[in-house]
């Protein structure tokens, strides 16, 4: 059976997922599916595959549109907007890496300068809008988060999930995985 939370996710992506993922060459839906596929290829568990799929749900969960031009302020707090909803339906192991995926980029760019050098122009712009390089106390706070490691893993898939050529399953194909997380909560 398909749970209502799973149905809601599918509906959101069907209704609002066709918009571009910022100034990248893929849609919101393609970005989410690619991120989930990358997680799966790395042998990630169900919670992390779901986190990859849902990490940018905050961009489409309400009517606030994602900024499409890099000239705008790209810090739209999207990592927070879907947090409570994801946590209540799919659990903390899905929701917390989602909440932390923006901080994880700042963390990675701070501790791995070569990571910063590889960001796409849009990702570099949002990095600066979201606060840029972390201070030592911000690094320590991030490392203290129980899902810090998972957030960093998610972040690496996120930054690779922008390939206009990549083939993926459909959003409906992830319904059984999402359903199982709802049932296990
Ligand atoms: Fe993303």
Coordinates of C-alpha atoms and ligand atoms in Angstrom, one line a residue:
X1 CA 0.0 0.0 0.0
X2 CA 1.1 3.6 -0.5
X3 CA 1.0 5.7 2.6
X4 CA -0.4 9.2 2.5
X5 CA 3.1 10.7 3.2
X6 CA 4.6 8.7 0.3
X7 CA 1.7 9.9 -1.9
X8 CA 2.3 13.5 -0.8
X9 CA 6.0 13.3 -1.8
X10 CA 5.1 11.8 -5.2
X11 CA 2.4 14.5 -5.7
X12 CA 4.8 17.3 -4.8
X13 CA 7.4 16.2 -7.2
X14 CA 4.8 15.7 -10.0
X15 CA 3.2 19.1 -9.4
X16 CA 6.3 21.2 -8.7
X17 CA 9.3 19.1 -9.6
X18 CA 9.6 20.2 -13.2
X19 CA 11.0 23.5 -12.3
X20 CA 14.7 24.0 -12.8
X21 CA 17.1 23.2 -9.9
X22 CA 18.2 26.8 -9.5
X23 CA 20.5 27.7 -12.4
X24 CA 21.6 24.0 -12.9
X25 CA 20.8 22.0 -16.1
X26 CA 18.5 19.6 -14.3
X27 CA 15.0 19.8 -12.9
X28 CA 14.2 19.5 -9.2
X29 CA 12.8 16.0 -9.8
X30 CA 15.8 14.9 -11.8
X31 CA 18.2 16.3 -9.1
X32 CA 16.3 14.4 -6.4
X33 CA 16.2 11.1 -8.4
X34 CA 19.9 11.4 -9.3
X35 CA 20.9 12.0 -5.7
X36 CA 18.9 8.9 -4.6
X37 CA 20.5 6.8 -7.3
X38 CA 24.0 7.9 -6.3
X39 CA 23.2 7.0 -2.7
X40 CA 22.0 3.6 -3.8
X41 CA 25.0 3.0 -5.9
X42 CA 27.2 3.6 -2.8
X43 CA 25.3 1.0 -0.9
X44 CA 23.5 3.4 1.4
X45 CA 20.6 2.2 3.5
X46 CA 17.0 3.0 3.1
X47 CA 17.0 6.1 5.4
X48 CA 19.9 7.6 3.5
X49 CA 18.4 6.9 0.1
X50 CA 15.2 8.6 1.3
X51 CA 17.3 11.5 2.7
X52 CA 18.9 11.9 -0.7
X53 CA 15.5 11.8 -2.5
X54 CA 14.0 14.3 -0.1
X55 CA 16.9 16.6 0.7
X56 CA 15.5 19.5 -1.2
X57 CA 11.8 18.9 -0.5
X58 CA 11.9 22.3 1.3
X59 CA 12.1 23.9 -2.2
X60 CA 8.8 22.5 -3.3
X61 CA 6.8 21.8 0.0
X62 CA 5.3 25.3 0.0
X63 CA 4.6 28.0 -2.5
X64 CA 7.8 29.8 -2.0
X65 CA 9.7 29.4 -5.2
X66 CA 13.3 28.4 -5.4
X67 CA 15.6 31.3 -6.5
X68 CA 16.4 30.6 -10.2
X69 CA 18.9 33.4 -10.7
X70 CA 22.3 33.4 -8.9
X71 CA 21.9 37.1 -8.5
X72 CA 19.3 36.5 -5.8
X73 CA 20.1 35.6 -2.2
X74 CA 20.3 31.8 -2.5
X75 CA 20.0 31.2 1.3
X76 CA 16.3 30.3 1.4
X77 CA 16.5 28.1 4.5
X78 CA 15.1 25.2 2.4
X79 CA 16.9 22.7 4.6
X80 CA 14.6 23.7 7.5
X81 CA 11.3 24.2 5.7
X82 CA 10.5 20.5 5.3
X83 CA 12.3 19.3 8.4
X84 CA 9.4 18.8 10.8
X85 CA 7.3 17.2 8.1
X86 CA 10.0 14.7 7.1
X87 CA 10.8 13.9 10.7
X88 CA 7.2 13.2 11.6
X89 CA 6.6 10.8 8.7
X90 CA 10.0 9.2 7.9
X91 CA 12.0 9.7 11.1
X92 CA 15.2 11.5 12.3
X93 CA 17.6 9.3 10.3
X94 CA 16.0 10.7 7.2
X95 CA 15.2 14.3 8.4
X96 CA 18.5 15.2 10.2
X97 CA 20.9 14.6 7.3
X98 CA 18.4 16.8 5.3
X99 CA 18.4 19.5 7.9
X100 CA 22.2 19.4 8.0
X101 CA 23.0 19.2 4.2
X102 CA 23.6 22.9 3.9
X103 CA 25.9 23.1 6.9
X104 CA 27.6 20.0 5.5
X105 CA 28.6 21.9 2.4
X106 CA 30.0 24.7 4.5
X107 CA 31.9 22.1 6.6
X108 CA 33.3 20.3 3.6
X109 CA 34.4 23.5 1.9
X110 CA 36.1 24.5 5.2
X111 CA 38.0 21.3 5.9
X112 CA 38.6 20.3 2.2
X113 CA 39.5 23.4 0.2
X114 CA 39.7 21.3 -3.0
X115 CA 36.0 20.6 -2.5
X116 CA 35.3 24.3 -2.6
X117 CA 37.2 24.5 -5.9
X118 CA 34.9 21.9 -7.5
X119 CA 31.5 23.6 -6.7
X120 CA 29.3 24.7 -9.6
X121 CA 28.8 28.4 -9.9
X122 CA 25.3 28.2 -8.3
X123 CA 26.6 26.1 -5.5
X124 CA 29.5 28.5 -4.9
X125 CA 27.1 31.4 -4.8
X126 CA 24.7 29.7 -2.3
X127 CA 27.7 28.6 -0.2
X128 CA 28.6 32.3 0.3
X129 CA 24.9 33.3 0.9
X130 CA 24.6 30.5 3.5
X131 CA 27.5 31.8 5.5
X132 CA 30.7 30.6 3.7
X133 CA 33.7 29.2 5.6
X134 CA 32.9 27.9 9.1
X135 CA 34.6 29.2 12.2
X136 CA 36.2 26.6 14.6
X137 CA 33.2 26.7 16.9
X138 CA 30.9 26.1 14.0
X139 CA 33.0 23.2 12.9
X140 CA 32.9 21.7 16.4
X141 CA 29.1 22.2 16.6
X142 CA 28.6 20.5 13.3
X143 CA 30.8 17.5 14.3
X144 CA 28.7 17.2 17.5
X145 CA 25.5 16.5 15.5
X146 CA 24.6 12.8 15.6
X147 CA 24.0 12.8 11.8
X148 CA 27.0 14.9 10.8
X149 CA 28.7 12.0 9.0
X150 CA 25.5 11.1 7.1
X151 CA 25.0 14.8 6.2
X152 CA 28.5 15.0 4.6
X153 CA 27.8 11.8 2.6
X154 CA 24.5 13.3 1.4
X155 CA 26.2 16.5 0.5
X156 CA 28.7 14.7 -1.8
X157 CA 25.8 13.0 -3.7
X158 CA 23.9 16.3 -3.8
X159 CA 26.8 18.1 -5.5
X160 CA 27.1 15.4 -8.1
X161 CA 23.4 15.0 -8.9
X162 CA 23.4 17.6 -11.7
X163 CA 24.0 15.5 -14.8
X164 CA 21.6 16.3 -17.7
X165 CA 22.3 12.9 -19.3
X166 CA 21.8 10.6 -16.3
X167 CA 19.1 7.9 -16.5
X168 CA 17.1 7.3 -13.3
X169 CA 14.1 5.3 -12.1
X170 CA 10.8 7.2 -11.7
X171 CA 9.7 8.8 -8.5
X172 CA 7.0 6.1 -8.1
X173 CA 9.7 3.4 -8.0
X174 CA 10.8 4.8 -4.6
X175 CA 7.4 4.4 -3.1
X176 CA 8.0 1.0 -1.5
X177 CA 11.2 2.3 0.2
X178 CA 9.4 5.3 1.6
X179 CA 6.4 3.2 2.7
X180 CA 8.7 0.9 4.7
X181 CA 10.2 3.9 6.5
X182 CA 6.7 5.1 7.4
X183 CA 5.8 1.6 8.7
X184 CA 9.1 1.2 10.7
X185 CA 8.6 4.5 12.5
Ligands
LIG1 FE1 20.4 19.4 -3.7

